[in-house]
Amino acid sequence: MIRSIWWAATIPGAAEPFGTAHIRIYYPAVATGSDQERLTGVFAADPAQAPYPVALIVSGVNVGQEAYRWLATELAGRGFIAVTYDWVGELFGGLKGITPGVILDAAKPDSYGTRPTTPSVPAVLEALAASPLAEVMDLDKVGLVGHSAGGTVVLQSARFFPTVRAVAAYGTHTMVATMLGWPAGTVLPAQVDSPVLLMAGSQDGVINGSADRYGEDAETRKDPISRTFDEALPDLDGANLQVTFAGANHFGIVHPVDETAARAFLDRPASTDPAVTRAALTDVLAAFLDVHLRDATGDALDKALQSSDIAAIRRR
């Protein structure tokens, strides 16, 4: 049985009313038939495999946490505590929206690599330690799972969080906008000390629709996700993985897609059933997290990578 509870985190430095992230924690639960369950709807965590490693899902801009509920539920069903959150904060140009948060000063040439580029991830990790489920979480074994902008800030920040043992990102890269003072075409080195699973769909239209931010010529620019894998990540004896899902688009990790927000209008149509992509993605991601958060053998990961729904695999 998978259940969830809600919690909250204060984002340091964020002015009210934009200072709170609303958190949802998904966990393996057990039914006891107690009056407390009946009256509150809250079920106790299943102690059988506790403490559970934690997978923190970091959203893209204006993608609500409900879009990742399917993934959080799947991961909880495989023995993780999965966490999503919504923080409505500052976007570019003075707009407000759901965001992982980007500290622009931390992404500039004179300061990049000295501190995290996101204020929300450390705030949520700190809040989890004070949550009602803290005692069944293994907060020394955390995996960060980022989508789009959430993946970017995760790749730019993970090494500053010492409990992070694995990083996964979908539809993201570390190319940086020239408006921050970087030369055209700059790929920033990832600030990650753990293995990385870099995922993408072969039909991603959003990344292509954003490419003019990076100052490259449209005729000669290369795939920023592959450049990130080649230039931003170190060789790690094959522990770093790049996986491309056949026919999936930028929102292949999202279900359902909210057509009223975010940038789905820029995406290409998926040419593979999105449900098939989600199943393959879950198998790969869960097996990757098992290896690095639970010291599992790589057998399940190797099997997952044999899926016919994967177009390409690279290791380094």
mmCIF file of N, CA and C in Angstrom, residues 238-239 241 283-306 315:
data_model
loop_
_atom_site.group_PDB
_atom_site.id
_atom_site.type_symbol
_atom_site.label_atom_id
_atom_site.label_comp_id
_atom_site.label_asym_id
_atom_site.label_seq_id
_atom_site.Cartn_x
_atom_site.Cartn_y
_atom_site.Cartn_z
ATOM 1 N N GLY A 238 32.065 3.995 -16.054
ATOM 2 C CA GLY A 238 30.783 3.506 -16.546
ATOM 3 C C GLY A 238 29.609 3.758 -15.632
ATOM 4 N N ALA A 239 29.833 4.375 -14.467
ATOM 5 C CA ALA A 239 28.726 4.611 -13.536
ATOM 6 C C ALA A 239 27.823 5.744 -13.998
ATOM 7 N N LEU A 241 25.561 7.462 -16.757
ATOM 8 C CA LEU A 241 24.779 6.924 -17.863
ATOM 9 C C LEU A 241 24.028 8.027 -18.588
ATOM 10 N N ASP A 283 11.670 1.692 -14.737
ATOM 11 C CA ASP A 283 12.562 0.547 -14.546
ATOM 12 C C ASP A 283 14.022 0.982 -14.480
ATOM 13 N N VAL A 284 14.409 1.867 -15.389
ATOM 14 C CA VAL A 284 15.802 2.327 -15.414
ATOM 15 C C VAL A 284 16.117 3.147 -14.167
ATOM 16 N N LEU A 285 15.258 4.100 -13.845
ATOM 17 C CA LEU A 285 15.513 4.982 -12.709
ATOM 18 C C LEU A 285 15.543 4.213 -11.400
ATOM 19 N N ALA A 286 14.559 3.346 -11.167
ATOM 20 C CA ALA A 286 14.514 2.602 -9.905
ATOM 21 C C ALA A 286 15.735 1.697 -9.754
ATOM 22 N N ALA A 287 16.143 1.077 -10.847
ATOM 23 C CA ALA A 287 17.324 0.202 -10.778
ATOM 24 C C ALA A 287 18.589 1.009 -10.530
ATOM 25 N N PHE A 288 18.701 2.180 -11.169
ATOM 26 C CA PHE A 288 19.853 3.063 -10.933
ATOM 27 C C PHE A 288 19.910 3.486 -9.466
ATOM 28 N N LEU A 289 18.779 3.886 -8.908
ATOM 29 C CA LEU A 289 18.748 4.287 -7.499
ATOM 30 C C LEU A 289 19.051 3.109 -6.586
ATOM 31 N N ASP A 290 18.574 1.923 -6.944
ATOM 32 C CA ASP A 290 18.885 0.731 -6.147
ATOM 33 C C ASP A 290 20.388 0.494 -6.056
ATOM 34 N N VAL A 291 21.057 0.659 -7.185
ATOM 35 C CA VAL A 291 22.511 0.425 -7.199
ATOM 36 C C VAL A 291 23.223 1.396 -6.269
ATOM 37 N N HIS A 292 22.847 2.654 -6.303
ATOM 38 C CA HIS A 292 23.632 3.676 -5.617
ATOM 39 C C HIS A 292 23.098 4.076 -4.241
ATOM 40 N N LEU A 293 21.844 3.721 -3.955
ATOM 41 C CA LEU A 293 21.304 4.019 -2.626
ATOM 42 C C LEU A 293 21.170 2.775 -1.755
ATOM 43 N N ARG A 294 21.143 1.587 -2.399
ATOM 44 C CA ARG A 294 20.978 0.350 -1.622
ATOM 45 C C ARG A 294 22.052 -0.674 -1.929
ATOM 46 N N ASP A 295 23.079 -0.259 -2.674
ATOM 47 C CA ASP A 295 24.194 -1.159 -2.987
ATOM 48 C C ASP A 295 23.748 -2.442 -3.675
ATOM 49 N N ALA A 296 22.700 -2.335 -4.501
ATOM 50 C CA ALA A 296 22.245 -3.489 -5.268
ATOM 51 C C ALA A 296 23.249 -3.815 -6.363
ATOM 52 N N THR A 297 23.215 -5.041 -6.839
ATOM 53 C CA THR A 297 24.021 -5.372 -8.007
ATOM 54 C C THR A 297 23.450 -4.628 -9.210
ATOM 55 N N GLY A 298 24.191 -4.588 -10.271
ATOM 56 C CA GLY A 298 23.718 -3.895 -11.453
ATOM 57 C C GLY A 298 22.875 -4.748 -12.377
ATOM 58 N N ASP A 299 22.483 -5.947 -11.941
ATOM 59 C CA ASP A 299 21.761 -6.860 -12.828
ATOM 60 C C ASP A 299 20.426 -6.267 -13.290
ATOM 61 N N ALA A 300 19.659 -5.705 -12.355
ATOM 62 C CA ALA A 300 18.351 -5.148 -12.717
ATOM 63 C C ALA A 300 18.519 -3.938 -13.640
ATOM 64 N N LEU A 301 19.561 -3.150 -13.402
ATOM 65 C CA LEU A 301 19.816 -1.996 -14.261
ATOM 66 C C LEU A 301 20.198 -2.458 -15.666
ATOM 67 N N ASP A 302 21.063 -3.438 -15.753
ATOM 68 C CA ASP A 302 21.450 -3.951 -17.069
ATOM 69 C C ASP A 302 20.233 -4.476 -17.821
ATOM 70 N N LYS A 303 19.345 -5.156 -17.112
ATOM 71 C CA LYS A 303 18.132 -5.684 -17.746
ATOM 72 C C LYS A 303 17.236 -4.546 -18.218
ATOM 73 N N ALA A 304 17.061 -3.525 -17.375
ATOM 74 C CA ALA A 304 16.211 -2.398 -17.740
ATOM 75 C C ALA A 304 16.747 -1.675 -18.971
ATOM 76 N N LEU A 305 18.058 -1.615 -19.089
ATOM 77 C CA LEU A 305 18.672 -0.913 -20.215
ATOM 78 C C LEU A 305 18.545 -1.686 -21.534
ATOM 79 N N GLN A 306 18.083 -2.912 -21.470
ATOM 80 C CA GLN A 306 17.869 -3.705 -22.683
ATOM 81 C C GLN A 306 16.505 -3.447 -23.316
ATOM 82 N N ARG A 315 27.788 5.218 -21.636
ATOM 83 C CA ARG A 315 28.354 5.122 -20.284
ATOM 84 C C ARG A 315 29.705 5.819 -20.260
#
